[in-house]
Short mmCIF file of C-alpha atoms and ligand atoms in Angstrom, two decimals:
data_model
loop_
_atom_site.label_atom_id
_atom_site.label_comp_id
_atom_site.label_asym_id
_atom_site.label_seq_id
_atom_site.Cartn_x
_atom_site.Cartn_y
_atom_site.Cartn_z
CA MET P 1 118.47 97.63 138.36
CA PRO P 2 120.01 97.73 134.85
CA PHE P 3 117.22 95.63 133.28
CA PRO P 4 114.83 97.14 130.73
CA VAL P 5 111.47 97.88 132.29
CA GLU P 6 109.62 97.22 129.06
CA ARG P 7 110.52 94.55 126.51
CA PRO P 8 108.75 95.23 123.19
CA ARG P 9 110.90 92.51 121.63
CA ARG P 10 108.89 89.90 123.56
CA LEU P 11 106.09 90.24 121.00
CA ARG P 12 108.46 89.81 118.06
CA ALA P 13 109.90 86.47 119.07
CA THR P 14 108.13 84.17 116.59
CA GLY P 15 106.29 84.43 113.31
CA PRO P 16 102.96 83.29 114.79
CA LEU P 17 103.27 85.82 117.62
CA ARG P 18 104.13 88.63 115.20
CA SER P 19 101.15 87.67 113.10
CA LEU P 20 98.87 87.72 116.11
CA VAL P 21 99.87 91.27 117.06
CA ALA P 22 100.08 92.65 113.52
CA GLU P 23 98.12 95.91 113.30
CA HIS P 24 97.52 95.66 109.58
CA ARG P 25 97.30 92.91 107.03
CA LEU P 26 96.58 92.69 103.36
CA HIS P 27 93.31 91.32 102.11
CA PRO P 28 92.72 90.37 98.45
CA GLY P 29 89.32 92.07 98.49
CA GLU P 30 90.97 95.43 99.13
CA LEU P 31 93.22 95.24 96.08
CA ILE P 32 92.05 96.75 92.81
CA LEU P 33 93.73 95.85 89.53
CA PRO P 34 94.23 98.60 86.91
CA MET P 35 94.06 97.13 83.39
CA PHE P 36 94.80 98.53 79.93
CA VAL P 37 92.90 97.61 76.79
CA ARG P 38 94.13 98.77 73.42
CA GLU P 39 91.98 99.10 70.33
CA GLU P 40 92.82 96.90 67.34
CA LEU P 41 95.19 94.61 69.25
CA THR P 42 94.78 90.90 68.59
CA GLU P 43 97.45 89.78 71.07
CA PRO P 44 98.47 91.37 74.38
CA ALA P 45 101.38 93.80 73.97
CA SER P 46 104.04 94.18 76.65
CA ILE P 47 104.87 97.51 78.24
CA THR P 48 108.65 97.88 78.44
CA SER P 49 108.71 100.04 81.55
CA MET P 50 106.18 97.85 83.39
CA PRO P 51 107.45 94.27 83.13
CA GLY P 52 104.57 91.88 83.76
CA VAL P 53 101.87 94.41 82.77
CA VAL P 54 100.38 94.39 79.27
CA GLN P 55 98.09 96.31 76.99
CA HIS P 56 95.26 93.86 76.46
CA SER P 57 93.28 92.95 73.40
CA ARG P 58 89.52 92.73 73.90
CA GLU P 59 89.77 88.97 74.31
CA SER P 60 92.80 88.85 76.57
CA LEU P 61 91.27 91.55 78.78
CA VAL P 62 88.21 89.46 79.53
CA LYS P 63 90.35 86.41 80.25
CA ALA P 64 92.72 88.32 82.56
CA ALA P 65 89.78 90.01 84.28
CA ALA P 66 88.25 86.63 85.09
CA GLU P 67 91.60 85.35 86.38
CA ALA P 68 92.02 88.38 88.62
CA VAL P 69 88.52 87.96 90.01
CA ASP P 70 89.18 84.25 90.58
CA ALA P 71 92.31 85.27 92.49
CA GLY P 72 90.10 87.36 94.77
CA VAL P 73 90.78 90.98 93.83
CA GLY P 74 88.12 93.42 94.95
CA GLY P 75 87.74 95.33 91.72
CA LEU P 76 89.07 96.18 88.28
CA MET P 77 89.90 99.66 86.96
CA LEU P 78 89.87 99.87 83.18
CA PHE P 79 91.88 102.25 80.99
CA GLY P 80 91.34 102.45 77.23
CA VAL P 81 93.98 103.10 74.56
CA PRO P 82 92.28 104.21 71.34
CA ALA P 83 93.63 103.70 67.81
CA VAL P 84 92.63 107.22 66.74
CA ARG P 85 92.74 110.42 68.80
CA ASP P 86 91.45 113.94 68.28
CA ALA P 87 91.47 117.29 70.09
CA ARG P 88 88.26 116.68 72.03
CA GLY P 89 88.85 113.02 72.83
CA SER P 90 85.86 111.77 70.87
CA GLY P 91 86.65 108.13 71.58
CA ALA P 92 85.97 108.68 75.28
CA ASP P 93 82.20 109.07 75.04
CA ASP P 94 81.66 107.10 71.85
CA PRO P 95 79.63 104.00 72.85
CA ASP P 96 81.81 102.10 70.38
CA GLY P 97 85.03 103.58 71.79
CA VAL P 98 87.56 101.08 73.10
CA LEU P 99 86.96 101.72 76.80
CA ASN P 100 83.18 101.56 76.58
CA VAL P 101 83.25 98.40 74.49
CA ALA P 102 85.69 96.81 76.95
CA LEU P 103 83.53 97.83 79.89
CA ARG P 104 80.58 96.03 78.35
CA ASP P 105 82.70 92.92 77.73
CA VAL P 106 84.07 92.82 81.27
CA VAL P 107 80.73 93.63 82.92
CA GLU P 108 79.13 90.81 80.98
CA ALA P 109 81.89 88.36 81.94
CA VAL P 110 82.49 89.20 85.63
CA GLY P 111 80.20 92.10 86.50
CA ASP P 112 78.17 90.05 88.96
CA ARG P 113 81.31 88.91 90.82
CA THR P 114 83.36 92.08 91.10
CA VAL P 115 83.23 95.87 90.89
CA VAL P 116 84.02 97.13 87.41
CA MET P 117 85.45 100.65 87.36
CA ALA P 118 86.36 103.05 84.56
CA ASP P 119 88.96 105.79 84.40
CA LEU P 120 87.09 108.99 83.64
CA CYS P 121 89.63 111.28 82.00
CA LEU P 122 90.35 112.48 78.48
CA ASP P 123 94.13 112.12 78.33
CA GLU P 124 94.19 108.73 76.64
CA PHE P 125 91.78 109.99 73.99
CA THR P 126 93.14 113.43 73.10
CA ASP P 127 95.74 113.97 70.38
CA HIS P 128 97.50 116.54 72.61
CA GLY P 129 97.49 114.18 75.60
CA HIS P 130 95.98 116.60 78.11
CA CYS P 131 93.25 115.57 80.52
CA GLY P 132 90.86 118.15 79.09
CA VAL P 133 90.02 120.11 75.97
CA LEU P 134 92.12 123.17 75.13
CA ASP P 135 91.07 126.79 74.64
CA ASP P 136 92.26 129.01 71.79
CA ALA P 137 95.44 129.84 73.67
CA GLY P 138 96.24 126.14 74.12
CA ALA P 139 95.44 126.09 77.84
CA VAL P 140 93.27 123.37 79.38
CA ASP P 141 89.72 124.78 79.48
CA ASN P 142 88.29 123.67 82.82
CA ASP P 143 84.60 124.31 82.22
CA ALA P 144 84.47 123.08 78.63
CA THR P 145 86.16 119.90 79.89
CA LEU P 146 83.39 119.33 82.44
CA GLU P 147 80.91 118.93 79.58
CA ARG P 148 83.11 116.25 78.07
CA TYR P 149 83.49 114.45 81.41
CA ALA P 150 79.72 114.43 81.89
CA SER P 151 79.25 112.87 78.47
CA MET P 152 82.02 110.35 79.13
CA GLY P 153 80.52 109.46 82.50
CA LEU P 154 77.13 108.81 80.93
CA ALA P 155 78.70 106.56 78.29
CA GLN P 156 80.58 104.60 80.96
CA ALA P 157 77.48 104.24 83.12
CA ALA P 158 75.54 103.03 80.08
CA ALA P 159 78.31 100.50 79.45
CA GLY P 160 77.79 99.12 82.94
CA ALA P 161 80.63 100.67 84.97
CA LYS P 162 79.71 100.73 88.67
CA VAL P 163 82.47 103.12 89.80
CA LEU P 164 83.77 106.06 87.79
CA GLY P 165 87.29 107.21 88.63
CA LEU P 166 87.49 110.95 88.11
CA SER P 167 91.21 111.43 87.55
CA GLY P 168 91.33 114.67 85.54
CA MET P 169 91.72 117.19 88.39
CA MET P 170 89.35 119.75 86.86
CA ASP P 171 87.64 122.03 89.39
CA GLY P 172 84.01 121.08 89.91
CA GLN P 173 84.26 117.74 88.09
CA VAL P 174 82.67 115.65 90.83
CA GLY P 175 79.56 117.80 91.20
CA TYR P 176 79.17 118.22 87.47
CA VAL P 177 79.36 114.51 86.67
CA ARG P 178 77.17 113.65 89.68
CA ALA P 179 74.43 115.97 88.40
CA ALA P 180 74.64 114.52 84.89
CA LEU P 181 74.43 110.95 86.17
CA ASP P 182 71.54 111.69 88.51
CA GLY P 183 69.68 113.49 85.74
CA ALA P 184 69.95 110.42 83.53
CA GLY P 185 68.81 107.91 86.14
CA TYR P 186 72.29 106.74 87.18
CA SER P 187 72.08 107.82 90.80
CA ASP P 188 73.52 104.46 91.93
CA VAL P 189 76.78 104.88 90.00
CA VAL P 190 79.61 105.50 92.48
CA LEU P 191 82.05 108.40 92.07
CA LEU P 192 85.65 107.78 93.07
CA ALA P 193 87.40 111.15 93.16
CA TYR P 194 91.14 111.22 92.59
CA ALA P 195 90.87 114.08 95.04
CA ALA P 196 94.51 114.59 95.80
CA LYS P 197 96.33 113.76 92.61
CA TYR P 198 99.83 115.13 92.30
CA ALA P 199 101.74 116.13 89.18
CA SER P 200 104.20 113.26 89.49
CA ALA P 201 107.25 111.83 87.77
CA PHE P 202 106.05 108.47 89.03
CA TYR P 203 103.42 108.34 86.25
CA GLY P 204 106.23 107.92 83.70
CA PRO P 205 105.65 104.26 82.80
CA PHE P 206 101.87 104.83 82.58
CA ARG P 207 102.50 107.25 79.72
CA GLU P 208 103.99 104.33 77.78
CA ALA P 209 101.15 102.07 78.87
CA VAL P 210 98.53 104.36 77.32
CA ASP P 211 100.70 105.57 74.45
CA SER P 212 100.33 109.13 75.77
CA GLN P 213 100.69 111.98 73.30
CA LEU P 214 101.50 114.50 76.02
CA LYS P 215 104.31 116.99 75.50
CA GLY P 216 104.98 119.01 78.60
CA ASP P 217 103.27 118.35 81.88
CA ARG P 218 100.04 118.60 83.88
CA ARG P 219 101.17 121.13 86.47
CA THR P 220 98.33 123.57 85.78
CA TYR P 221 95.78 121.04 87.02
CA GLN P 222 97.47 118.33 89.07
CA GLN P 223 98.78 119.28 92.51
CA ASP P 224 102.25 120.51 93.39
CA SER P 225 104.19 117.92 95.38
CA ALA P 226 105.28 120.66 97.79
CA ASN P 227 101.73 121.03 99.11
CA GLY P 228 100.14 118.85 101.76
CA ARG P 229 97.43 121.09 103.22
CA GLU P 230 96.12 121.81 99.75
CA ALA P 231 95.18 118.14 99.48
CA LEU P 232 92.73 118.60 102.33
CA ARG P 233 91.10 121.46 100.44
CA GLU P 234 90.76 119.33 97.31
CA VAL P 235 89.29 116.49 99.37
CA ARG P 236 86.87 118.79 101.19
CA LEU P 237 85.59 120.17 97.87
CA ASP P 238 85.18 116.74 96.32
CA VAL P 239 83.28 115.36 99.31
CA ALA P 240 81.04 118.44 99.29
CA GLU P 241 80.36 117.85 95.59
CA GLY P 242 79.30 114.28 96.27
CA ALA P 243 82.40 112.10 96.03
CA ASP P 244 81.57 108.66 97.45
CA ILE P 245 85.23 107.70 97.81
CA VAL P 246 88.35 109.84 97.69
CA MET P 247 91.79 108.80 96.56
CA VAL P 248 95.37 109.93 97.07
CA LYS P 249 97.82 109.36 94.24
CA PRO P 250 100.68 108.42 94.01
CA ALA P 251 100.82 106.39 97.21
CA LEU P 252 104.27 105.78 98.69
CA PRO P 253 105.72 109.29 98.20
CA TYR P 254 102.51 110.78 99.67
CA LEU P 255 101.84 108.65 102.76
CA ASP P 256 101.69 111.81 104.89
CA VAL P 257 98.90 113.14 102.69
CA LEU P 258 97.11 109.81 102.80
CA ALA P 259 97.26 109.74 106.61
CA ALA P 260 96.00 113.33 106.86
CA VAL P 261 93.13 112.69 104.46
CA ALA P 262 92.14 109.49 106.29
CA ARG P 263 91.90 111.46 109.54
CA GLU P 264 89.90 114.23 107.92
CA VAL P 265 86.98 112.54 106.13
CA ASP P 266 84.36 109.91 106.83
CA VAL P 267 84.12 108.52 103.28
CA PRO P 268 86.40 105.64 102.22
CA VAL P 269 89.95 106.71 101.37
CA TRP P 270 91.86 104.78 98.74
CA ALA P 271 95.37 105.05 97.35
CA TYR P 272 96.84 104.42 93.91
CA GLN P 273 100.23 102.75 93.87
CA VAL P 274 101.21 104.11 90.47
CA SER P 275 103.23 102.84 87.54
CA GLY P 276 106.53 104.36 88.70
CA GLU P 277 106.19 102.78 92.14
CA TYR P 278 105.70 99.45 90.38
CA ALA P 279 108.56 99.99 87.92
CA MET P 280 111.08 100.92 90.61
CA VAL P 281 110.57 97.71 92.55
CA GLU P 282 110.50 95.56 89.41
CA ALA P 283 113.68 97.15 88.07
CA ALA P 284 115.56 96.81 91.34
CA ALA P 285 114.38 93.22 91.76
CA ALA P 286 115.38 92.34 88.18
CA ASN P 287 118.88 93.50 89.06
CA GLY P 288 118.92 91.39 92.19
CA TRP P 289 119.12 94.52 94.33
CA ILE P 290 115.95 94.02 96.32
CA ASP P 291 113.77 91.13 97.52
CA ARG P 292 110.82 91.58 95.19
CA GLU P 293 108.04 89.90 97.20
CA ARG P 294 109.07 91.46 100.49
CA ALA P 295 109.33 94.92 98.92
CA ILE P 296 105.85 94.59 97.38
CA THR P 297 104.30 93.47 100.66
CA GLU P 298 106.09 96.14 102.67
CA ALA P 299 104.98 98.91 100.31
CA LEU P 300 101.37 97.72 100.32
CA VAL P 301 101.21 97.30 104.09
CA SER P 302 102.71 100.77 104.50
CA ILE P 303 99.97 102.22 102.32
CA LYS P 304 97.36 100.49 104.48
CA ARG P 305 99.10 101.60 107.69
CA ALA P 306 98.93 105.21 106.47
CA GLY P 307 95.16 104.86 106.26
CA ALA P 308 94.13 103.51 102.87
CA GLY P 309 91.11 101.25 102.64
CA ALA P 310 91.53 99.77 99.18
CA VAL P 311 94.65 100.13 97.05
CA LEU P 312 94.93 100.24 93.27
CA THR P 313 98.03 98.25 92.41
CA TYR P 314 99.40 96.54 89.32
CA TRP P 315 100.34 93.66 91.63
CA ALA P 316 96.72 93.14 92.74
CA ALA P 317 96.14 89.76 91.09
CA GLU P 318 99.55 88.36 92.01
CA VAL P 319 99.29 89.45 95.64
CA ALA P 320 95.67 88.28 95.91
CA ARG P 321 96.73 84.88 94.59
CA ALA P 322 99.65 84.70 97.04
CA LEU P 323 97.37 85.59 99.94
CA GLY P 324 95.13 82.71 98.90
C1 LIG G 1 94.87 109.97 83.95
C2 LIG G 1 95.64 109.00 84.77
C3 LIG G 1 97.02 108.88 84.90
C4 LIG G 1 97.25 107.82 85.76
C5 LIG G 1 96.02 107.31 86.12
N1 LIG G 1 95.03 108.06 85.52
C6 LIG G 1 98.10 109.61 84.21
C7 LIG G 1 98.38 111.01 84.52
O1 LIG G 1 97.69 111.68 85.27
O2 LIG G 1 99.35 111.53 83.94
C8 LIG G 1 98.59 107.33 86.19
C9 LIG G 1 98.59 105.96 86.78
C10 LIG G 1 99.93 105.36 86.91
O3 LIG G 1 100.98 106.02 86.73
O4 LIG G 1 99.97 104.16 87.23
N2 LIG G 1 93.99 109.31 83.07
#
């Protein structure tokens, strides 16, 4: 008989049927919105390479945070853009630094309704733009940087952050910050390890978003895109050091890594759909070259299909709202 024995198309016949057999779906509570707050701003400032995303003032941040929470997002990840920078990133652990002040504002406004998270890294605060402090030869000094991260983590915990996102890719950072937090009575503060973070061209627009001072690149600490197995080593170390959640970043170009990590560990695995992933879709859509909403949904579902629990995405509030 020439007839097909199996007919997979049968389950694709109608929208309701496809919905019923869908293996993955998006949920607002699994979307986390990254937000930027810039010191001394009185009005939100647009970011050219990220249409629709802004650097917030203190006031506009609180308002947008409440709107995102009302839309149903699961959490907020805050990044600070200081007015003044120095070699050691003093603004990062200053209780009056822009990020710590903003954390207090947002925790006070929506802290009982959402999970407020803080980026724990020095790059926004250093005048050289690196994620750590430099040694005499100008190289990033891993162990001296750990001291700074511990101090920054304590300041963020004191400001009310519930999750600290360790994005600096220094060796030993998770264990070091965990010990500092526990020693100060912050044993309930969650550590989100950007365990497998790649040196990526897809962070380009973010550099504008945080007014990055970086010349050069981060290849001596962030991972080489050629390496997949190495991600498992980074993840294993971070979990051993006490990471509560691990993350893979960027997302779409690293779905293989995400899937491998999700198979490997029993802690939650998240993904960060980064600025360049956002910018590419927005730029193509603005040119009429791509269906914006469908591309956003497809990218996010793909990230979930690869194994992500929650996803950090600049579209979090919009998608949460659309999902109702
Ligand atoms: C480091 C950090 C970066 C991003 C998040 N945390 C920049 C970098 O590592 O160069 C990038 C996020 C994005 O591109 O959306 N603080």
